[in-house]
Amino acid sequence: MEAFPSLLHGLSVAIQPMNLVFAIIGVFLGTAVGVLPGIGPALTVALLLPVTYKLDPGGSLIMFAGIYYGGMYGGSTTAILINTPGESASLATAIEGNKMAKAGRGGPALATSAIGSFVAGTIATLGIAFLAPWLVEVAINFGPADYFALMVLAFVTVSATFGASPLRGLTSLFIGLALGLVGIDELSGQARLHYGVPDLLDGIEVTTLAVGLFAVGEALYVASRHKGAPEKLEPVRGSLWMTREDWKRSWKPWLRGTAYGFPIGALPAGGAEIPTFLSYATEKRLAKHPEEFGHGAIEGVAGPEAANNASAAGTLVPLLTLGLPTSATAAMMLAGFQQYNLNPGPLLFAERPELVWGLIASLFIANTMLLVLNLPLVGLWVKLLAIPQHWLYAGILVFATMGTIAAKPSVVELSMLLVFGLMGFLMRRYDYPVAPVVIGLILGPMAEQQLRRALAISLGDPIALVESPLAAGLLGLSFLALIAPFVLKGLDRFKADED
Amino acid sequence: MNDKRRRRLDVSGLIIALGLLVIAILLRRDAGHMPPPPAYARIGPEAATNVVALGLVVLGLATAYTAWRGAGVEPERADWGPVALITLAFVAVIAIIGLGGGFILASAVLFALTSRAFNRRALLVDFGVGLALGLGAYLVFAKLLTLTLPSGPLEHLF
Amino acid sequence: MVGTGGAARTRIKRRSLVVLAAAASMAFAGSLGLAGSASAQIAELKIMAPAAPGGGWDQTARAIQSALTTSGIVKGAQVTNVPGAGGIVGLAQFVNSGKGDGSLIMVNGLVMVGAILTNKSPVTLEQVTPIARLTAENQAIVVPANSPIKNAQDLVAALKADPAKVTWAGGSAGGTDHILVGLLAKAVGVDPTKINYIPFSGGGEALAAILGSKVTAGVSGYGEFEGQIKAGKLRLIGIAAPARVAYIDGPTLKEQGVDLELINWRSVVAPPGLTKEQTANLVSIIDKMAKSPAWQETLKAKGWDDAYLSGDAFGSFLKNEQVRIADVLKSIGLTQ
């Protein structure tokens, strides 16, 4: 185990004052761009990468890590404060986080998000240092059939985001699935449901849908009810900081979120969304006060935020050990490496250990700087909610438009933003949950592709779907999760009879 | 749900059910245009479309059934004026950007009209605030951080 | 020779006109002095990357931008991204609103040729003005290190025995990797509609499937496989280059009896409706850029092969590729 001394050495390099300054600048820039609705961390990094070109390798890596964490935290901030997930991985955060903000608990929500990200990032960094070689073996052996089983599990747990009525939740989910069909089918190259619009060939952008449904839909809904009873927002009610109770309710979700995020993030097609959904569902199941879910439960922010951050560190496992860029973010990291004529690959750990450990240490430093910079800013962020309502929503719409158009400069994209906004308004009005639509759009195409890949590899033999023990185990787990509520209900009745 | 008033036919529920069935038909028609599945996959690009269409049919029928039974909850009265105004604001933004009017002008129009929709009566002041906000955002994000934003006559001044 | 210009003429400007005049035919060289003042002076070159920030075309566009400005070939250059559908969204905008604009270029490549056909784009590369091919990447076929397939003959034999059982991992359907497998099937006499090609979305995901032996073989740019090949986790079966490449330790497919050549090239094109002077001016700008030390350094840093080919030679290359790709896409059943 020489991992630990190497990590310490990396840290000692990264902690030089100049590097700390770069980390702070990076975090600041990343947060500034990341708060734009519709611009996720990967795009933030892509847009800001040129800024890092002028620095020396060490400083550049650190600023890069800072931008990345800043971008991720920026997305969570908008999710909590203005109910607009800037990227798909902060969708779960928006569900509970915004309810908390509306109840004057935006401060604790932002704090649990920042501290949870820090905790998860720290644990996951240690995970890279000690578990990477072992974890990557598992990850490589994950085939399409296993992924499909994982998606099935994610689908089953999604019902946690449905709210009160399963019929309405399922309807929302299926609308999302239908939207997910639009565009070129990846496996056959056939275009589905595009109606001759070339912009639709790439499918519907998750961020456009999320920003439309959440930000624009919410603005329309609030405006439509404004005359009757103007909604009064109180930026701070109770403590601005996390109370003892908040800490008590947050630490377990942080750990569980990390436990989901890190390994799933390490899978080549795992991503950040699935662990956040799984974490949200788990916290809802395990919560002492499940009735608080949907009305601002801090566990529902703490868990997914930790999962999101841990999965980001997880994607570094295949990148550093095998040179596999498995997410948009990892691909951007690869671009960062290439600035120094380095191609990460299986030999990187052996050939350039100082660089690998430098990067891991940079992530750690950037993560710490994020906490240092953003915790004091929580008070300032929350003040945003004190802006008069007409200006607040007008500003939200301006920035939502800006984020969408900066990510994809096209009039068609803006038109979709409006259509999804109207859809979000109607769904709110008729009491349909909006989160399952976005989840359907994310999970649907993933599940379909993995299923069809698995079948193509097995030449159409469906037995292949349960042949691997991993896939069989995951499917079994999904089945249990599906019937558990009924069984538990039955048990309760049984117990009641006994009494 | 025993409230007598809610027992009547839920019209919005029926419209939603109809909408779901229409989407299902559109999906089904699109799946019909797909070529047969490639050699070995067994299921091709049409399979998922058909599954989703089938799901929507089931959900549409279930929604229709509950609407028929009158289980729907009457939404509170909405103010359609502000909704129309914000929609108009977005249409204006799309037109301005499509015709090359630029980001700052579009921001100002969106800002002023949205603010008006929230019952504020200071259109010119808000237009000014919107211009300032758009300009600030443009300078920071497009000039300083090199994001690409649509430019028009105002942007070319900088 | 063009001394009539104002005092504002820079040294760079003069040089560009000399090159331009040399490149142009004598017939219109005389009128160049007049046209020069209107078109040759490009205050700002607009470079369209028909892809999202971060991808290959975007990187190429930004590399061109920085080479042009650091070498002082143009005063300024700006990159715009118009992502969508393999570049055809950008192409449509480029052709429709860029007509006659002599200060606009677009980065494109082999992938766009395929995307135009599979997406039935109403706008095609017939409409653009070819400027130059810039870079290329060698396409490689690999198998997992523990595979019984040792060389191209083994692979061809397996493919001939039962094309269904040879599963291929690569990029998107109808993309460069898919085209390569289709060309291979055709070259060895296997029905291209029978190939079992499995597209993956990211390079990492495909690579993981190959490393995990989930598929028989993998296709991608050599750069994606290089580290794994050197580490002994993947076996290089062959590259689709016309001849051996210095930095690649492995045979070509051609020398193993598979008549197949395919490089993944990237190029720049200009909008339709340009005057001869405008075209010649852009060709000369790109020509200088391609020869500049800044560009050569970028090529080295990014690991791109120099595949510079300009003007008419590039035009006919582009025509040939379009015919060949159309043919193979039809035979693998992606287009009618």
Short mmCIF file of C-alpha atoms in Angstrom, two decimals, chain A residues 43-418:
data_model
loop_
_atom_site.label_atom_id
_atom_site.label_comp_id
_atom_site.label_asym_id
_atom_site.label_seq_id
_atom_site.Cartn_x
_atom_site.Cartn_y
_atom_site.Cartn_z
CA LEU A 43 -20.29 21.96 -20.50
CA THR A 44 -19.00 24.41 -17.91
CA VAL A 45 -15.62 22.76 -18.10
CA ALA A 46 -15.71 22.69 -21.90
CA LEU A 47 -16.55 26.37 -22.05
CA LEU A 48 -13.94 27.42 -19.52
CA LEU A 49 -11.15 25.06 -20.54
CA PRO A 50 -9.35 27.75 -22.58
CA VAL A 51 -8.99 29.81 -19.40
CA THR A 52 -6.72 27.14 -17.94
CA TYR A 53 -4.47 26.92 -21.01
CA LYS A 54 -2.23 29.73 -19.86
CA LEU A 55 -1.16 28.10 -16.60
CA ASP A 56 1.52 25.57 -15.77
CA PRO A 57 0.36 21.94 -15.62
CA GLY A 58 -0.10 21.79 -11.85
CA GLY A 59 -1.98 25.07 -11.57
CA SER A 60 -4.06 24.25 -14.60
CA LEU A 61 -5.14 20.86 -13.23
CA ILE A 62 -6.15 22.44 -9.97
CA MET A 63 -8.11 25.24 -11.60
CA PHE A 64 -9.71 22.63 -13.82
CA ALA A 65 -10.83 20.61 -10.80
CA GLY A 66 -12.11 23.82 -9.20
CA ILE A 67 -14.16 24.72 -12.27
CA TYR A 68 -15.61 21.25 -12.31
CA TYR A 69 -16.71 21.20 -8.68
CA GLY A 70 -17.89 24.78 -8.97
CA GLY A 71 -19.99 23.89 -12.00
CA MET A 72 -21.55 20.98 -10.16
CA TYR A 73 -22.34 23.05 -7.10
CA GLY A 74 -23.73 25.83 -9.27
CA GLY A 75 -26.25 23.38 -10.71
CA SER A 76 -27.36 22.37 -7.22
CA THR A 77 -27.71 26.00 -6.17
CA THR A 78 -30.20 26.80 -8.92
CA ALA A 79 -32.02 23.54 -8.26
CA ILE A 80 -32.54 24.50 -4.63
CA LEU A 81 -33.16 28.23 -4.94
CA ILE A 82 -35.20 28.55 -8.11
CA ASN A 83 -36.36 24.98 -8.71
CA THR A 84 -34.33 24.67 -11.88
CA PRO A 85 -32.01 21.70 -12.10
CA GLY A 86 -29.20 22.99 -14.29
CA GLU A 87 -28.30 19.41 -15.20
CA SER A 88 -29.88 16.00 -14.99
CA ALA A 89 -27.94 14.90 -11.90
CA SER A 90 -29.38 17.66 -9.72
CA LEU A 91 -32.97 16.74 -10.59
CA ALA A 92 -33.47 14.86 -7.34
CA THR A 93 -32.00 17.83 -5.47
CA ALA A 94 -34.64 20.13 -6.94
CA ILE A 95 -37.54 17.99 -5.73
CA GLU A 96 -36.90 18.46 -2.02
CA GLY A 97 -34.37 21.30 -2.08
CA ASN A 98 -36.71 23.85 -3.58
CA LYS A 99 -39.48 22.94 -1.18
CA MET A 100 -37.02 23.62 1.61
CA ALA A 101 -36.04 26.97 0.10
CA LYS A 102 -39.69 27.98 -0.18
CA ALA A 103 -40.16 27.18 3.47
CA GLY A 104 -37.30 29.49 4.36
CA ARG A 105 -34.82 26.65 4.76
CA GLY A 106 -32.72 27.38 1.69
CA GLY A 107 -29.69 27.94 3.92
CA PRO A 108 -29.63 24.45 5.42
CA ALA A 109 -30.42 22.95 2.00
CA LEU A 110 -27.43 24.68 0.39
CA ALA A 111 -25.26 23.81 3.38
CA THR A 112 -26.15 20.13 3.40
CA SER A 113 -25.51 20.09 -0.33
CA ALA A 114 -22.06 21.68 0.01
CA ILE A 115 -21.00 19.68 3.05
CA GLY A 116 -22.46 16.47 1.65
CA SER A 117 -20.54 17.04 -1.58
CA PHE A 118 -17.41 17.59 0.43
CA VAL A 119 -17.90 14.45 2.52
CA ALA A 120 -18.70 12.37 -0.54
CA GLY A 121 -15.82 13.84 -2.50
CA THR A 122 -13.36 13.12 0.30
CA ILE A 123 -14.48 9.53 0.78
CA ALA A 124 -14.54 8.93 -2.95
CA THR A 125 -11.05 10.37 -3.33
CA LEU A 126 -9.81 7.88 -0.76
CA GLY A 127 -11.78 5.26 -2.68
CA ILE A 128 -9.84 6.07 -5.85
CA ALA A 129 -6.60 5.83 -3.96
CA PHE A 130 -7.30 2.42 -2.44
CA LEU A 131 -10.02 0.65 -4.43
CA ALA A 132 -9.41 1.73 -8.01
CA PRO A 133 -7.53 -1.34 -9.31
CA TRP A 134 -10.04 -3.72 -7.79
CA LEU A 135 -13.13 -1.74 -8.74
CA VAL A 136 -12.10 -1.37 -12.32
CA GLU A 137 -12.02 -5.14 -12.79
CA VAL A 138 -15.66 -5.29 -11.74
CA ALA A 139 -16.53 -2.34 -13.93
CA ILE A 140 -15.04 -3.87 -17.06
CA ASN A 141 -17.01 -7.05 -16.60
CA PHE A 142 -20.27 -5.14 -16.48
CA GLY A 143 -21.92 -6.00 -19.81
CA PRO A 144 -25.03 -4.65 -21.54
CA ALA A 145 -27.23 -7.24 -19.79
CA ASP A 146 -25.99 -6.06 -16.38
CA TYR A 147 -26.62 -2.45 -17.32
CA PHE A 148 -30.10 -3.32 -18.41
CA ALA A 149 -30.76 -4.95 -15.04
CA LEU A 150 -29.43 -1.83 -13.31
CA MET A 151 -31.80 0.34 -15.38
CA VAL A 152 -34.72 -1.90 -14.43
CA LEU A 153 -33.83 -1.37 -10.78
CA ALA A 154 -33.68 2.37 -11.37
CA PHE A 155 -37.10 2.28 -13.05
CA VAL A 156 -38.63 0.42 -10.14
CA THR A 157 -37.27 2.86 -7.59
CA VAL A 158 -38.38 5.86 -9.62
CA SER A 159 -41.86 5.52 -8.16
CA ALA A 160 -40.40 7.30 -5.13
CA THR A 161 -40.65 10.54 -7.12
CA PHE A 162 -44.28 10.00 -8.13
CA GLY A 163 -46.06 11.82 -5.35
CA ALA A 164 -49.52 10.82 -4.26
CA SER A 165 -51.09 9.22 -7.33
CA PRO A 166 -49.43 6.29 -9.14
CA LEU A 167 -51.62 6.83 -12.21
CA ARG A 168 -50.47 10.42 -12.57
CA GLY A 169 -46.85 9.50 -11.86
CA LEU A 170 -46.86 6.73 -14.45
CA THR A 171 -48.49 9.04 -16.99
CA SER A 172 -45.71 11.58 -16.46
CA LEU A 173 -43.09 8.86 -16.75
CA PHE A 174 -44.53 7.58 -20.01
CA ILE A 175 -44.65 11.07 -21.49
CA GLY A 176 -40.95 11.25 -20.67
CA LEU A 177 -40.37 7.87 -22.29
CA ALA A 178 -42.22 9.04 -25.40
CA LEU A 179 -40.02 12.16 -25.55
CA GLY A 180 -36.99 9.91 -25.17
CA LEU A 181 -37.88 8.17 -28.42
CA VAL A 182 -37.43 11.34 -30.46
CA GLY A 183 -34.32 11.48 -32.61
CA ILE A 184 -31.88 9.08 -34.15
CA ASP A 185 -32.03 5.61 -32.67
CA GLU A 186 -28.48 4.91 -31.72
CA LEU A 187 -28.44 1.25 -32.61
CA SER A 188 -30.05 1.33 -36.03
CA GLY A 189 -29.36 4.90 -37.10
CA GLN A 190 -33.06 5.33 -37.87
CA ALA A 191 -34.67 8.67 -37.03
CA ARG A 192 -37.80 8.47 -34.90
CA LEU A 193 -40.52 11.08 -34.44
CA HIS A 194 -38.51 13.96 -35.89
CA TYR A 195 -41.13 15.21 -38.36
CA GLY A 196 -38.48 16.61 -40.66
CA VAL A 197 -36.92 18.97 -38.11
CA PRO A 198 -33.15 18.43 -38.20
CA ASP A 199 -32.71 19.82 -34.68
CA LEU A 200 -34.81 16.94 -33.38
CA LEU A 201 -32.49 14.31 -34.85
CA ASP A 202 -30.22 14.46 -31.81
CA GLY A 203 -33.16 13.89 -29.53
CA ILE A 204 -34.50 16.14 -26.85
CA GLU A 205 -31.89 17.79 -24.65
CA VAL A 206 -32.45 16.76 -21.02
CA THR A 207 -31.49 20.22 -19.82
CA THR A 208 -33.94 21.97 -22.14
CA LEU A 209 -36.73 19.74 -20.91
CA ALA A 210 -35.77 20.20 -17.26
CA VAL A 211 -35.37 23.97 -17.51
CA GLY A 212 -38.63 24.25 -19.44
CA LEU A 213 -40.68 22.06 -17.13
CA PHE A 214 -39.20 23.41 -13.93
CA ALA A 215 -38.18 27.06 -14.42
CA VAL A 216 -40.53 28.23 -17.16
CA GLY A 217 -43.40 26.04 -16.02
CA GLU A 218 -43.07 27.29 -12.48
CA ALA A 219 -42.95 30.94 -13.57
CA LEU A 220 -46.12 30.48 -15.62
CA TYR A 221 -47.87 28.68 -12.77
CA VAL A 222 -46.99 31.29 -10.17
CA ALA A 223 -48.03 34.07 -12.57
CA SER A 224 -51.38 32.40 -13.19
CA ARG A 225 -52.17 32.41 -9.48
CA HIS A 226 -50.57 35.70 -8.67
CA LYS A 227 -53.69 37.86 -8.54
CA GLY A 228 -55.57 35.63 -6.16
CA ALA A 229 -52.96 35.11 -3.52
CA PRO A 230 -49.50 36.54 -4.12
CA GLU A 231 -47.06 34.00 -2.82
CA LYS A 232 -44.92 35.40 -0.04
CA LEU A 233 -41.44 34.03 0.09
CA GLU A 234 -39.51 34.31 3.27
CA PRO A 235 -35.83 33.84 2.48
CA VAL A 236 -34.87 32.70 5.95
CA ARG A 237 -37.06 31.13 8.55
CA GLY A 238 -35.36 29.74 11.60
CA SER A 239 -31.64 29.24 11.38
CA LEU A 240 -29.65 30.11 8.26
CA TRP A 241 -27.30 27.27 9.14
CA MET A 242 -27.89 23.60 9.66
CA THR A 243 -29.29 22.85 13.08
CA ARG A 244 -28.28 19.93 15.23
CA GLU A 245 -31.33 18.13 13.95
CA ASP A 246 -30.29 18.82 10.34
CA TRP A 247 -26.86 17.34 10.96
CA LYS A 248 -28.39 14.31 12.54
CA ARG A 249 -30.67 13.79 9.58
CA SER A 250 -27.96 14.47 6.98
CA TRP A 251 -24.94 12.40 7.84
CA LYS A 252 -26.36 9.00 7.08
CA PRO A 253 -27.78 10.06 3.70
CA TRP A 254 -24.35 11.52 2.85
CA LEU A 255 -22.71 8.16 3.48
CA ARG A 256 -25.39 6.14 1.72
CA GLY A 257 -25.33 8.53 -1.23
CA THR A 258 -21.57 8.07 -1.48
CA ALA A 259 -22.00 4.31 -1.37
CA TYR A 260 -24.31 4.51 -4.40
CA GLY A 261 -22.46 7.18 -6.29
CA PHE A 262 -18.87 5.99 -6.22
CA PRO A 263 -19.27 2.43 -7.55
CA ILE A 264 -21.98 3.28 -10.08
CA GLY A 265 -19.98 6.27 -11.25
CA ALA A 266 -17.05 3.91 -11.81
CA LEU A 267 -19.09 1.82 -14.26
CA PRO A 268 -18.35 2.82 -17.84
CA ALA A 269 -22.04 3.51 -18.53
CA GLY A 270 -23.18 4.15 -14.97
CA GLY A 271 -23.54 7.91 -14.99
CA ALA A 272 -24.55 10.29 -12.24
CA GLU A 273 -28.33 10.17 -12.63
CA ILE A 274 -29.03 6.60 -11.54
CA PRO A 275 -27.22 6.86 -8.19
CA THR A 276 -29.04 10.11 -7.40
CA PHE A 277 -32.42 8.48 -8.12
CA LEU A 278 -31.51 5.39 -6.10
CA SER A 279 -30.32 7.56 -3.23
CA TYR A 280 -33.51 9.63 -3.26
CA ALA A 281 -35.67 6.50 -3.25
CA THR A 282 -33.65 4.93 -0.45
CA GLU A 283 -33.83 8.00 1.75
CA LYS A 284 -37.55 8.20 1.22
CA ARG A 285 -37.93 4.58 2.27
CA LEU A 286 -35.69 4.85 5.29
CA ALA A 287 -36.74 8.28 6.51
CA LYS A 288 -38.21 8.62 9.97
CA HIS A 289 -40.68 11.14 8.57
CA PRO A 290 -41.52 9.91 5.06
CA GLU A 291 -44.50 12.25 5.03
CA GLU A 292 -42.05 15.17 4.83
CA PHE A 293 -40.90 13.98 1.41
CA GLY A 294 -42.44 16.20 -1.21
CA HIS A 295 -42.56 19.05 1.29
CA GLY A 296 -38.86 19.63 1.83
CA ALA A 297 -37.08 16.73 3.54
CA ILE A 298 -33.40 17.45 4.10
CA GLU A 299 -32.52 13.78 3.55
CA GLY A 300 -33.76 14.13 -0.02
CA VAL A 301 -31.14 16.82 -0.65
CA ALA A 302 -28.28 15.36 1.36
CA GLY A 303 -28.34 11.88 -0.23
CA PRO A 304 -28.58 12.74 -3.94
CA GLU A 305 -26.03 15.55 -3.64
CA ALA A 306 -23.51 13.20 -2.06
CA ALA A 307 -24.30 10.56 -4.69
CA ASN A 308 -23.79 13.07 -7.49
CA ASN A 309 -20.42 14.15 -6.21
CA ALA A 310 -19.21 10.65 -5.44
CA SER A 311 -20.16 9.43 -8.90
CA ALA A 312 -18.06 12.20 -10.42
CA ALA A 313 -15.06 10.89 -8.51
CA GLY A 314 -16.07 7.38 -9.55
CA THR A 315 -15.72 8.22 -13.25
CA LEU A 316 -12.04 8.86 -12.54
CA VAL A 317 -11.51 5.18 -11.73
CA PRO A 318 -11.78 3.90 -15.31
CA LEU A 319 -10.18 7.09 -16.62
CA LEU A 320 -7.04 6.83 -14.51
CA THR A 321 -6.63 3.07 -14.45
CA LEU A 322 -7.63 2.26 -18.02
CA GLY A 323 -7.80 5.58 -19.82
CA LEU A 324 -11.51 5.15 -20.46
CA PRO A 325 -13.37 8.44 -20.60
CA THR A 326 -16.80 7.21 -19.56
CA SER A 327 -18.71 10.45 -19.20
CA ALA A 328 -18.79 13.85 -20.81
CA THR A 329 -16.93 15.10 -17.77
CA ALA A 330 -14.26 12.45 -17.99
CA ALA A 331 -13.86 13.26 -21.67
CA MET A 332 -13.21 16.85 -20.68
CA MET A 333 -10.66 15.70 -18.11
CA LEU A 334 -8.99 13.80 -20.92
CA ALA A 335 -8.81 17.02 -22.88
CA GLY A 336 -7.20 18.55 -19.81
CA PHE A 337 -4.56 15.84 -19.79
CA GLN A 338 -3.90 16.26 -23.46
CA GLN A 339 -2.72 19.79 -22.83
CA TYR A 340 0.46 18.14 -21.59
CA ASN A 341 0.66 15.60 -24.40
CA LEU A 342 -0.48 12.87 -22.09
CA ASN A 343 -2.91 10.19 -23.01
CA PRO A 344 -4.28 8.48 -19.93
CA GLY A 345 -4.15 4.75 -20.33
CA PRO A 346 -3.39 1.60 -18.41
CA LEU A 347 0.20 2.68 -18.01
CA LEU A 348 -0.47 6.14 -16.64
CA PHE A 349 -0.45 5.09 -12.98
CA ALA A 350 2.88 3.37 -13.46
CA GLU A 351 4.53 5.89 -15.74
CA ARG A 352 3.39 9.23 -14.38
CA PRO A 353 2.34 8.65 -10.78
CA GLU A 354 3.07 12.24 -9.76
CA LEU A 355 0.54 13.48 -12.28
CA VAL A 356 -2.18 11.05 -11.27
CA TRP A 357 -1.74 11.76 -7.60
CA GLY A 358 -1.49 15.42 -8.38
CA LEU A 359 -4.88 15.25 -10.05
CA ILE A 360 -6.44 13.34 -7.20
CA ALA A 361 -4.99 15.80 -4.72
CA SER A 362 -6.24 18.69 -6.87
CA LEU A 363 -9.75 17.32 -6.72
CA PHE A 364 -9.47 17.13 -2.99
CA ILE A 365 -8.19 20.70 -2.71
CA ALA A 366 -10.83 22.00 -5.10
CA ASN A 367 -13.50 20.24 -3.09
CA THR A 368 -12.24 21.89 0.08
CA MET A 369 -12.08 25.29 -1.58
CA LEU A 370 -15.65 24.85 -2.71
CA LEU A 371 -16.68 24.49 0.88
CA VAL A 372 -14.53 27.42 1.97
CA LEU A 373 -15.91 29.68 -0.72
CA ASN A 374 -19.52 28.65 -0.74
CA LEU A 375 -20.47 28.18 2.88
CA PRO A 376 -19.98 31.87 3.63
CA LEU A 377 -21.88 32.66 0.44
CA VAL A 378 -24.95 30.69 1.50
CA GLY A 379 -26.35 33.77 3.20
CA LEU A 380 -25.84 35.79 0.03
CA TRP A 381 -27.39 33.17 -2.25
CA VAL A 382 -30.45 32.92 -0.06
CA LYS A 383 -30.90 36.70 -0.31
CA LEU A 384 -31.70 36.11 -3.99
CA LEU A 385 -35.10 34.97 -2.79
CA ALA A 386 -35.70 38.38 -1.26
CA ILE A 387 -35.75 40.02 -4.70
CA PRO A 388 -39.29 41.23 -5.48
CA GLN A 389 -41.19 38.41 -7.13
CA HIS A 390 -41.78 40.12 -10.47
CA TRP A 391 -38.07 40.74 -10.91
CA LEU A 392 -37.04 37.37 -9.53
CA TYR A 393 -39.09 35.42 -12.08
CA ALA A 394 -38.21 37.81 -14.89
CA GLY A 395 -34.55 37.28 -14.06
CA ILE A 396 -35.00 33.51 -13.85
CA LEU A 397 -36.51 33.46 -17.32
CA VAL A 398 -33.72 35.61 -18.74
CA PHE A 399 -31.07 33.29 -17.34
CA ALA A 400 -32.98 30.17 -18.35
CA THR A 401 -33.09 31.48 -21.92
CA MET A 402 -29.44 32.38 -21.78
CA GLY A 403 -28.36 28.98 -20.49
CA THR A 404 -30.38 27.18 -23.14
CA ILE A 405 -29.10 29.29 -25.99
CA ALA A 406 -25.49 29.21 -24.83
CA ALA A 407 -25.65 25.41 -24.70
CA LYS A 408 -27.30 25.11 -28.12
CA PRO A 409 -27.69 28.28 -30.12
CA SER A 410 -30.86 27.55 -32.04
CA VAL A 411 -34.32 29.02 -32.33
CA VAL A 412 -35.79 25.52 -32.34
CA GLU A 413 -34.27 24.91 -28.92
CA LEU A 414 -35.87 28.08 -27.58
CA SER A 415 -39.22 27.08 -29.03
CA MET A 416 -38.94 23.73 -27.28
CA LEU A 417 -38.17 25.58 -24.05
CA LEU A 418 -41.47 27.45 -24.42
#
